[in-house]
């Protein structure tokens, strides 16, 4: 069972570079979300999607873009990386509002 | 917005001891989720509580939901080194909401 798969696991970028964090789930879940986890801040919601073609902003959306062209994939794009975006990023999915979220293993991103 | 406060922030116990972690919400709880995270890894779902007074157990871990107090507790009996990690509580942002808000986590260390 693959569950939620995130790639890459580690990435180092220079300030101003762009990149896409990939997230895929094979559970046919409608709801997907991206979080960042920082020391002392806990998990904060960046963007979420309730289905293909539908996305919305979470608590900390600035500097990030998302799209949801298929049910399976929910990529997170950093258009111009900044050191403040150094963090661990988690993708999650869930079947419905009364079901638990399933998390990927995370992407550790460092911006120099 | 909803806030979840976890206590204690960190906990060091000797193997075999019992312990309790609390999660208190600033707003009405519509479902409470407990997760465990090991360093450098993703979040593993432990238990979900949806009704006031609900109590669930899995192996040596018991979670309870007190709807009136807007609080949940996670109790570990006879702790083992394998219980070490970060425990996070998450709650729905509203009735029927897909979005989860998370506490900042409780770091548990178990000394053999």
PDB file of C-alpha atoms in Angstrom:
ATOM      1  CA  UNK A   1       0.000   0.000   0.000  1.00  0.00           C
ATOM      2  CA  UNK A   2       1.659   3.227  -1.174  1.00  0.00           C
ATOM      3  CA  UNK A   3      -0.715   5.654   0.617  1.00  0.00           C
ATOM      4  CA  UNK A   4       0.581   9.236   0.324  1.00  0.00           C
ATOM      5  CA  UNK A   5       3.881   9.571  -1.510  1.00  0.00           C
ATOM      6  CA  UNK A   6       5.991  12.713  -1.388  1.00  0.00           C
ATOM      7  CA  UNK A   7       9.019  13.501  -3.510  1.00  0.00           C
ATOM      8  CA  UNK A   8      11.729  14.512  -3.058  1.00  0.00           C
ATOM      9  CA  UNK A   9      12.546  13.619   0.560  1.00  0.00           C
ATOM     10  CA  UNK A  10      15.292  16.241   0.800  1.00  0.00           C
ATOM     11  CA  UNK A  11      16.060  19.355  -1.224  1.00  0.00           C
ATOM     12  CA  UNK A  12      18.422  22.298  -0.951  1.00  0.00           C
ATOM     13  CA  UNK A  13      17.648  25.425  -2.949  1.00  0.00           C
ATOM     14  CA  UNK A  14      19.185  28.819  -3.386  1.00  0.00           C
ATOM     15  CA  UNK A  15      17.160  31.938  -2.707  1.00  0.00           C
ATOM     16  CA  UNK A  16      15.109  32.849  -5.751  1.00  0.00           C
ATOM     17  CA  UNK A  17      14.994  29.374  -7.267  1.00  0.00           C
ATOM     18  CA  UNK A  18      11.718  27.686  -7.981  1.00  0.00           C
ATOM     19  CA  UNK A  19      10.691  24.109  -7.446  1.00  0.00           C
ATOM     20  CA  UNK A  20       7.730  21.801  -7.137  1.00  0.00           C
ATOM     21  CA  UNK A  21       7.118  19.390  -4.289  1.00  0.00           C
ATOM     22  CA  UNK A  22       5.217  16.381  -5.513  1.00  0.00           C
ATOM     23  CA  UNK A  23       2.422  14.598  -3.673  1.00  0.00           C
ATOM     24  CA  UNK A  24       0.450  11.617  -4.887  1.00  0.00           C
ATOM     25  CA  UNK A  25      -2.098   9.392  -3.183  1.00  0.00           C
ATOM     26  CA  UNK A  26      -3.559   6.124  -4.413  1.00  0.00           C
ATOM     27  CA  UNK A  27      -6.550   5.925  -2.059  1.00  0.00           C
ATOM     28  CA  UNK A  28      -8.960   7.926  -4.228  1.00  0.00           C
ATOM     29  CA  UNK A  29      -9.279  10.569  -1.523  1.00  0.00           C
ATOM     30  CA  UNK A  30     -11.026  13.785  -2.496  1.00  0.00           C
ATOM     31  CA  UNK A  31      -9.437  15.977   0.153  1.00  0.00           C
ATOM     32  CA  UNK A  32      -5.731  16.773   0.053  1.00  0.00           C
ATOM     33  CA  UNK A  33      -3.682  19.335   1.896  1.00  0.00           C
ATOM     34  CA  UNK A  34      -0.195  20.721   2.382  1.00  0.00           C
ATOM     35  CA  UNK A  35       1.296  21.630   5.762  1.00  0.00           C
ATOM     36  CA  UNK A  36       4.594  23.010   6.861  1.00  0.00           C
ATOM     37  CA  UNK A  37       6.126  22.056  10.192  1.00  0.00           C
ATOM     38  CA  UNK A  38       8.502  24.403  11.966  1.00  0.00           C
ATOM     39  CA  UNK A  39      10.034  24.166  15.460  1.00  0.00           C
ATOM     40  CA  UNK A  40       7.745  25.763  18.026  1.00  0.00           C
ATOM     41  CA  UNK A  41       5.053  26.449  15.424  1.00  0.00           C
ATOM     42  CA  UNK A  42       3.541  23.036  14.931  1.00  0.00           C
ATOM     43  CA  UNK A  43       1.795  22.082  11.705  1.00  0.00           C
ATOM     44  CA  UNK A  44       0.359  24.958   9.694  1.00  0.00           C
ATOM     45  CA  UNK A  45      -1.945  24.532   6.730  1.00  0.00           C
ATOM     46  CA  UNK A  46      -0.656  26.052   3.486  1.00  0.00           C
ATOM     47  CA  UNK A  47      -3.238  25.072   0.848  1.00  0.00           C
ATOM     48  CA  UNK A  48      -5.909  22.464   0.514  1.00  0.00           C
ATOM     49  CA  UNK A  49      -8.167  20.914  -2.103  1.00  0.00           C
ATOM     50  CA  UNK A  50     -11.569  19.277  -1.764  1.00  0.00           C
ATOM     51  CA  UNK A  51     -11.453  17.730  -5.214  1.00  0.00           C
ATOM     52  CA  UNK A  52      -9.966  17.950  -8.684  1.00  0.00           C
ATOM     53  CA  UNK A  53     -10.058  21.522  -9.951  1.00  0.00           C
ATOM     54  CA  UNK A  54     -10.802  22.998  -6.509  1.00  0.00           C
ATOM     55  CA  UNK A  55      -8.150  24.556  -4.285  1.00  0.00           C
ATOM     56  CA  UNK A  56      -8.171  27.068  -1.473  1.00  0.00           C
ATOM     57  CA  UNK A  57      -5.784  28.845   0.841  1.00  0.00           C
ATOM     58  CA  UNK A  58      -4.948  27.759   4.332  1.00  0.00           C
ATOM     59  CA  UNK A  59      -3.285  29.629   7.167  1.00  0.00           C
ATOM     60  CA  UNK A  60       0.066  30.407   5.493  1.00  0.00           C
ATOM     61  CA  UNK A  61      -0.404  30.458   1.679  1.00  0.00           C
ATOM     62  CA  UNK A  62       1.942  33.289   0.698  1.00  0.00           C
ATOM     63  CA  UNK A  63       4.794  32.223  -1.558  1.00  0.00           C
ATOM     64  CA  UNK A  64       3.141  28.935  -2.540  1.00  0.00           C
ATOM     65  CA  UNK A  65       0.914  27.841  -5.404  1.00  0.00           C
ATOM     66  CA  UNK A  66      -1.046  24.640  -5.861  1.00  0.00           C
ATOM     67  CA  UNK A  67      -3.154  22.985  -8.519  1.00  0.00           C
ATOM     68  CA  UNK A  68      -5.279  19.847  -8.574  1.00  0.00           C
ATOM     69  CA  UNK A  69      -5.754  18.535 -12.085  1.00  0.00           C
ATOM     70  CA  UNK A  70      -6.348  14.937 -10.968  1.00  0.00           C
ATOM     71  CA  UNK A  71      -7.685  13.282  -7.834  1.00  0.00           C
ATOM     72  CA  UNK A  72      -4.327  11.581  -7.259  1.00  0.00           C
ATOM     73  CA  UNK A  73      -1.866  14.485  -7.476  1.00  0.00           C
ATOM     74  CA  UNK A  74      -1.515  17.711  -5.530  1.00  0.00           C
ATOM     75  CA  UNK A  75       1.813  19.465  -6.259  1.00  0.00           C
ATOM     76  CA  UNK A  76       3.057  22.425  -4.237  1.00  0.00           C
ATOM     77  CA  UNK A  77       5.055  25.083  -6.092  1.00  0.00           C
ATOM     78  CA  UNK A  78       7.511  27.551  -4.666  1.00  0.00           C
ATOM     79  CA  UNK A  79       7.830  30.293  -7.278  1.00  0.00           C
ATOM     80  CA  UNK A  80      10.786  32.163  -5.768  1.00  0.00           C
ATOM     81  CA  UNK A  81      12.243  30.402  -2.749  1.00  0.00           C
ATOM     82  CA  UNK A  82      13.067  32.441   0.359  1.00  0.00           C
ATOM     83  CA  UNK A  83      15.021  31.371   3.472  1.00  0.00           C
ATOM     84  CA  UNK A  84      11.784  31.717   5.487  1.00  0.00           C
ATOM     85  CA  UNK A  85      10.436  28.757   3.519  1.00  0.00           C
ATOM     86  CA  UNK A  86      13.019  26.428   5.004  1.00  0.00           C
ATOM     87  CA  UNK A  87      10.842  23.829   6.657  1.00  0.00           C
ATOM     88  CA  UNK A  88       9.530  20.291   6.587  1.00  0.00           C
ATOM     89  CA  UNK A  89       6.547  19.963   4.269  1.00  0.00           C
ATOM     90  CA  UNK A  90       3.853  17.344   4.687  1.00  0.00           C
ATOM     91  CA  UNK A  91       1.152  16.353   2.276  1.00  0.00           C
ATOM     92  CA  UNK A  92      -1.983  14.663   3.586  1.00  0.00           C
ATOM     93  CA  UNK A  93      -5.199  13.208   2.239  1.00  0.00           C
ATOM     94  CA  UNK A  94      -8.498  12.012   3.678  1.00  0.00           C
ATOM     95  CA  UNK A  95     -11.601  10.380   2.323  1.00  0.00           C
ATOM     96  CA  UNK A  96     -14.164  12.525   4.094  1.00  0.00           C
ATOM     97  CA  UNK A  97     -14.613  15.029   6.896  1.00  0.00           C
ATOM     98  CA  UNK A  98     -15.146  12.328   9.526  1.00  0.00           C
ATOM     99  CA  UNK A  99     -12.181  10.208   8.555  1.00  0.00           C
ATOM    100  CA  UNK A 100      -8.547  10.619   9.642  1.00  0.00           C
ATOM    101  CA  UNK A 101      -5.924  12.287   7.502  1.00  0.00           C
ATOM    102  CA  UNK A 102      -3.117  10.167   6.106  1.00  0.00           C
ATOM    103  CA  UNK A 103       0.265  11.849   5.886  1.00  0.00           C
ATOM    104  CA  UNK A 104       3.239  11.404   3.615  1.00  0.00           C
ATOM    105  CA  UNK A 105       6.766  11.061   5.010  1.00  0.00           C
ATOM    106  CA  UNK A 106       7.575  14.705   4.383  1.00  0.00           C
ATOM    107  CA  UNK A 107       9.993  16.773   2.307  1.00  0.00           C
ATOM    108  CA  UNK A 108      12.833  18.496   4.139  1.00  0.00           C
ATOM    109  CA  UNK A 109      13.556  21.733   2.304  1.00  0.00           C
ATOM    110  CA  UNK A 110      16.437  24.097   2.982  1.00  0.00           C
ATOM    111  CA  UNK A 111      16.705  27.477   1.308  1.00  0.00           C
ATOM    112  CA  UNK A 112      20.160  29.047   1.365  1.00  0.00           C
TER     113      UNK A 112
ATOM    114  CA  UNK B   1      -9.647  30.536  14.537  1.00  0.00           C
ATOM    115  CA  UNK B   2      -9.391  27.399  16.593  1.00  0.00           C
ATOM    116  CA  UNK B   3      -6.331  26.803  18.730  1.00  0.00           C
ATOM    117  CA  UNK B   4      -5.241  23.549  20.326  1.00  0.00           C
ATOM    118  CA  UNK B   5      -2.995  23.680  23.353  1.00  0.00           C
ATOM    119  CA  UNK B   6      -1.116  20.570  24.347  1.00  0.00           C
ATOM    120  CA  UNK B   7       0.372  19.909  27.743  1.00  0.00           C
ATOM    121  CA  UNK B   8       2.978  19.168  28.719  1.00  0.00           C
ATOM    122  CA  UNK B   9       5.233  20.352  25.906  1.00  0.00           C
ATOM    123  CA  UNK B  10       7.723  17.635  26.774  1.00  0.00           C
ATOM    124  CA  UNK B  11       7.796  14.666  29.061  1.00  0.00           C
ATOM    125  CA  UNK B  12      10.527  12.311  30.240  1.00  0.00           C
ATOM    126  CA  UNK B  13       9.392   9.131  31.949  1.00  0.00           C
ATOM    127  CA  UNK B  14      11.030   5.956  33.069  1.00  0.00           C
ATOM    128  CA  UNK B  15      10.088   2.774  31.265  1.00  0.00           C
ATOM    129  CA  UNK B  16       7.077   1.148  32.865  1.00  0.00           C
ATOM    130  CA  UNK B  17       5.530   4.380  34.137  1.00  0.00           C
ATOM    131  CA  UNK B  18       2.109   5.673  33.136  1.00  0.00           C
ATOM    132  CA  UNK B  19       1.656   9.104  31.582  1.00  0.00           C
ATOM    133  CA  UNK B  20      -1.043  11.444  30.294  1.00  0.00           C
ATOM    134  CA  UNK B  21      -0.958  14.076  27.562  1.00  0.00           C
ATOM    135  CA  UNK B  22      -3.721  16.663  27.309  1.00  0.00           C
ATOM    136  CA  UNK B  23      -5.126  18.595  24.386  1.00  0.00           C
ATOM    137  CA  UNK B  24      -7.425  21.555  25.049  1.00  0.00           C
ATOM    138  CA  UNK B  25      -9.344  23.387  22.355  1.00  0.00           C
ATOM    139  CA  UNK B  26     -10.294  27.072  22.335  1.00  0.00           C
ATOM    140  CA  UNK B  27     -13.540  26.193  20.537  1.00  0.00           C
ATOM    141  CA  UNK B  28     -16.111  23.419  20.316  1.00  0.00           C
ATOM    142  CA  UNK B  29     -14.574  20.152  19.228  1.00  0.00           C
ATOM    143  CA  UNK B  30     -15.907  18.468  16.106  1.00  0.00           C
ATOM    144  CA  UNK B  31     -13.758  15.384  16.065  1.00  0.00           C
ATOM    145  CA  UNK B  32     -10.355  14.954  17.681  1.00  0.00           C
ATOM    146  CA  UNK B  33      -7.458  13.056  16.139  1.00  0.00           C
ATOM    147  CA  UNK B  34      -4.277  11.824  17.792  1.00  0.00           C
ATOM    148  CA  UNK B  35      -1.105  11.267  15.808  1.00  0.00           C
ATOM    149  CA  UNK B  36       2.403  10.117  16.657  1.00  0.00           C
ATOM    150  CA  UNK B  37       5.524  11.339  14.906  1.00  0.00           C
ATOM    151  CA  UNK B  38       8.995   9.901  15.188  1.00  0.00           C
ATOM    152  CA  UNK B  39      11.921  12.197  14.480  1.00  0.00           C
ATOM    153  CA  UNK B  40      12.416  12.679  10.774  1.00  0.00           C
ATOM    154  CA  UNK B  41       9.287  10.786   9.836  1.00  0.00           C
ATOM    155  CA  UNK B  42       5.689  11.449   8.961  1.00  0.00           C
ATOM    156  CA  UNK B  43       2.639  11.431  11.208  1.00  0.00           C
ATOM    157  CA  UNK B  44       1.088   8.109  12.083  1.00  0.00           C
ATOM    158  CA  UNK B  45      -2.626   8.102  12.883  1.00  0.00           C
ATOM    159  CA  UNK B  46      -3.403   6.683  16.337  1.00  0.00           C
ATOM    160  CA  UNK B  47      -7.039   7.309  17.164  1.00  0.00           C
ATOM    161  CA  UNK B  48     -10.078   9.372  16.282  1.00  0.00           C
ATOM    162  CA  UNK B  49     -12.725  10.537  18.769  1.00  0.00           C
ATOM    163  CA  UNK B  50     -15.967  12.032  17.590  1.00  0.00           C
ATOM    164  CA  UNK B  51     -18.462  11.996  20.424  1.00  0.00           C
ATOM    165  CA  UNK B  52     -18.398  13.468  23.896  1.00  0.00           C
ATOM    166  CA  UNK B  53     -17.428  10.854  26.447  1.00  0.00           C
ATOM    167  CA  UNK B  54     -15.969   8.602  23.775  1.00  0.00           C
ATOM    168  CA  UNK B  55     -12.995   6.506  24.813  1.00  0.00           C
ATOM    169  CA  UNK B  56     -10.822   4.364  22.572  1.00  0.00           C
ATOM    170  CA  UNK B  57      -7.899   2.100  23.286  1.00  0.00           C
ATOM    171  CA  UNK B  58      -5.219   0.522  21.181  1.00  0.00           C
ATOM    172  CA  UNK B  59      -2.679  -1.683  22.884  1.00  0.00           C
ATOM    173  CA  UNK B  60      -1.472   0.414  25.835  1.00  0.00           C
ATOM    174  CA  UNK B  61      -2.764   3.776  24.607  1.00  0.00           C
ATOM    175  CA  UNK B  62      -6.175   5.155  25.615  1.00  0.00           C
ATOM    176  CA  UNK B  63      -7.720   8.371  24.372  1.00  0.00           C
ATOM    177  CA  UNK B  64     -10.757  10.120  25.833  1.00  0.00           C
ATOM    178  CA  UNK B  65     -12.866  13.055  24.708  1.00  0.00           C
ATOM    179  CA  UNK B  66     -14.507  15.437  27.161  1.00  0.00           C
ATOM    180  CA  UNK B  67     -16.770  17.564  24.994  1.00  0.00           C
ATOM    181  CA  UNK B  68     -17.861  19.877  27.812  1.00  0.00           C
ATOM    182  CA  UNK B  69     -14.286  20.741  28.725  1.00  0.00           C
ATOM    183  CA  UNK B  70     -13.313  20.869  25.039  1.00  0.00           C
ATOM    184  CA  UNK B  71     -10.472  18.585  25.940  1.00  0.00           C
ATOM    185  CA  UNK B  72      -8.975  15.240  25.049  1.00  0.00           C
ATOM    186  CA  UNK B  73      -6.443  13.170  26.929  1.00  0.00           C
ATOM    187  CA  UNK B  74      -4.059  10.482  25.752  1.00  0.00           C
ATOM    188  CA  UNK B  75      -2.973   7.995  28.401  1.00  0.00           C
ATOM    189  CA  UNK B  76      -0.144   5.517  28.005  1.00  0.00           C
ATOM    190  CA  UNK B  77       0.050   2.633  30.439  1.00  0.00           C
ATOM    191  CA  UNK B  78       3.367   0.963  31.292  1.00  0.00           C
ATOM    192  CA  UNK B  79       5.373   3.055  28.850  1.00  0.00           C
ATOM    193  CA  UNK B  80       8.014   1.457  26.636  1.00  0.00           C
ATOM    194  CA  UNK B  81      10.896   2.945  24.632  1.00  0.00           C
ATOM    195  CA  UNK B  82       8.815   2.314  21.505  1.00  0.00           C
ATOM    196  CA  UNK B  83       6.317   4.911  22.764  1.00  0.00           C
ATOM    197  CA  UNK B  84       8.904   7.694  22.454  1.00  0.00           C
ATOM    198  CA  UNK B  85       8.142  10.375  19.892  1.00  0.00           C
ATOM    199  CA  UNK B  86       6.044  13.476  19.389  1.00  0.00           C
ATOM    200  CA  UNK B  87       2.308  13.205  19.976  1.00  0.00           C
ATOM    201  CA  UNK B  88       0.059  15.667  18.177  1.00  0.00           C
ATOM    202  CA  UNK B  89      -3.635  16.292  18.491  1.00  0.00           C
ATOM    203  CA  UNK B  90      -5.667  17.616  15.595  1.00  0.00           C
ATOM    204  CA  UNK B  91      -9.237  18.862  15.445  1.00  0.00           C
ATOM    205  CA  UNK B  92     -11.691  19.789  12.743  1.00  0.00           C
ATOM    206  CA  UNK B  93     -12.029  23.525  12.209  1.00  0.00           C
ATOM    207  CA  UNK B  94     -15.809  23.259  12.237  1.00  0.00           C
ATOM    208  CA  UNK B  95     -18.692  20.833  11.907  1.00  0.00           C
ATOM    209  CA  UNK B  96     -18.182  18.857   8.711  1.00  0.00           C
ATOM    210  CA  UNK B  97     -14.941  20.699   7.956  1.00  0.00           C
ATOM    211  CA  UNK B  98     -12.181  18.910   6.086  1.00  0.00           C
ATOM    212  CA  UNK B  99      -9.519  21.169   7.562  1.00  0.00           C
ATOM    213  CA  UNK B 100      -7.635  20.105  10.658  1.00  0.00           C
ATOM    214  CA  UNK B 101      -5.895  22.386  13.129  1.00  0.00           C
ATOM    215  CA  UNK B 102      -3.040  20.829  15.096  1.00  0.00           C
ATOM    216  CA  UNK B 103      -1.504  21.393  18.478  1.00  0.00           C
ATOM    217  CA  UNK B 104       2.240  22.015  18.698  1.00  0.00           C
ATOM    218  CA  UNK B 105       2.916  18.532  19.991  1.00  0.00           C
ATOM    219  CA  UNK B 106       4.185  16.826  23.138  1.00  0.00           C
ATOM    220  CA  UNK B 107       7.644  15.300  22.980  1.00  0.00           C
ATOM    221  CA  UNK B 108       7.815  12.052  24.918  1.00  0.00           C
ATOM    222  CA  UNK B 109      11.085  10.415  25.939  1.00  0.00           C
ATOM    223  CA  UNK B 110      11.092   7.028  27.655  1.00  0.00           C
ATOM    224  CA  UNK B 111      14.209   6.093  29.598  1.00  0.00           C
ATOM    225  CA  UNK B 112      14.951   2.366  29.733  1.00  0.00           C
TER     226      UNK B 112
END
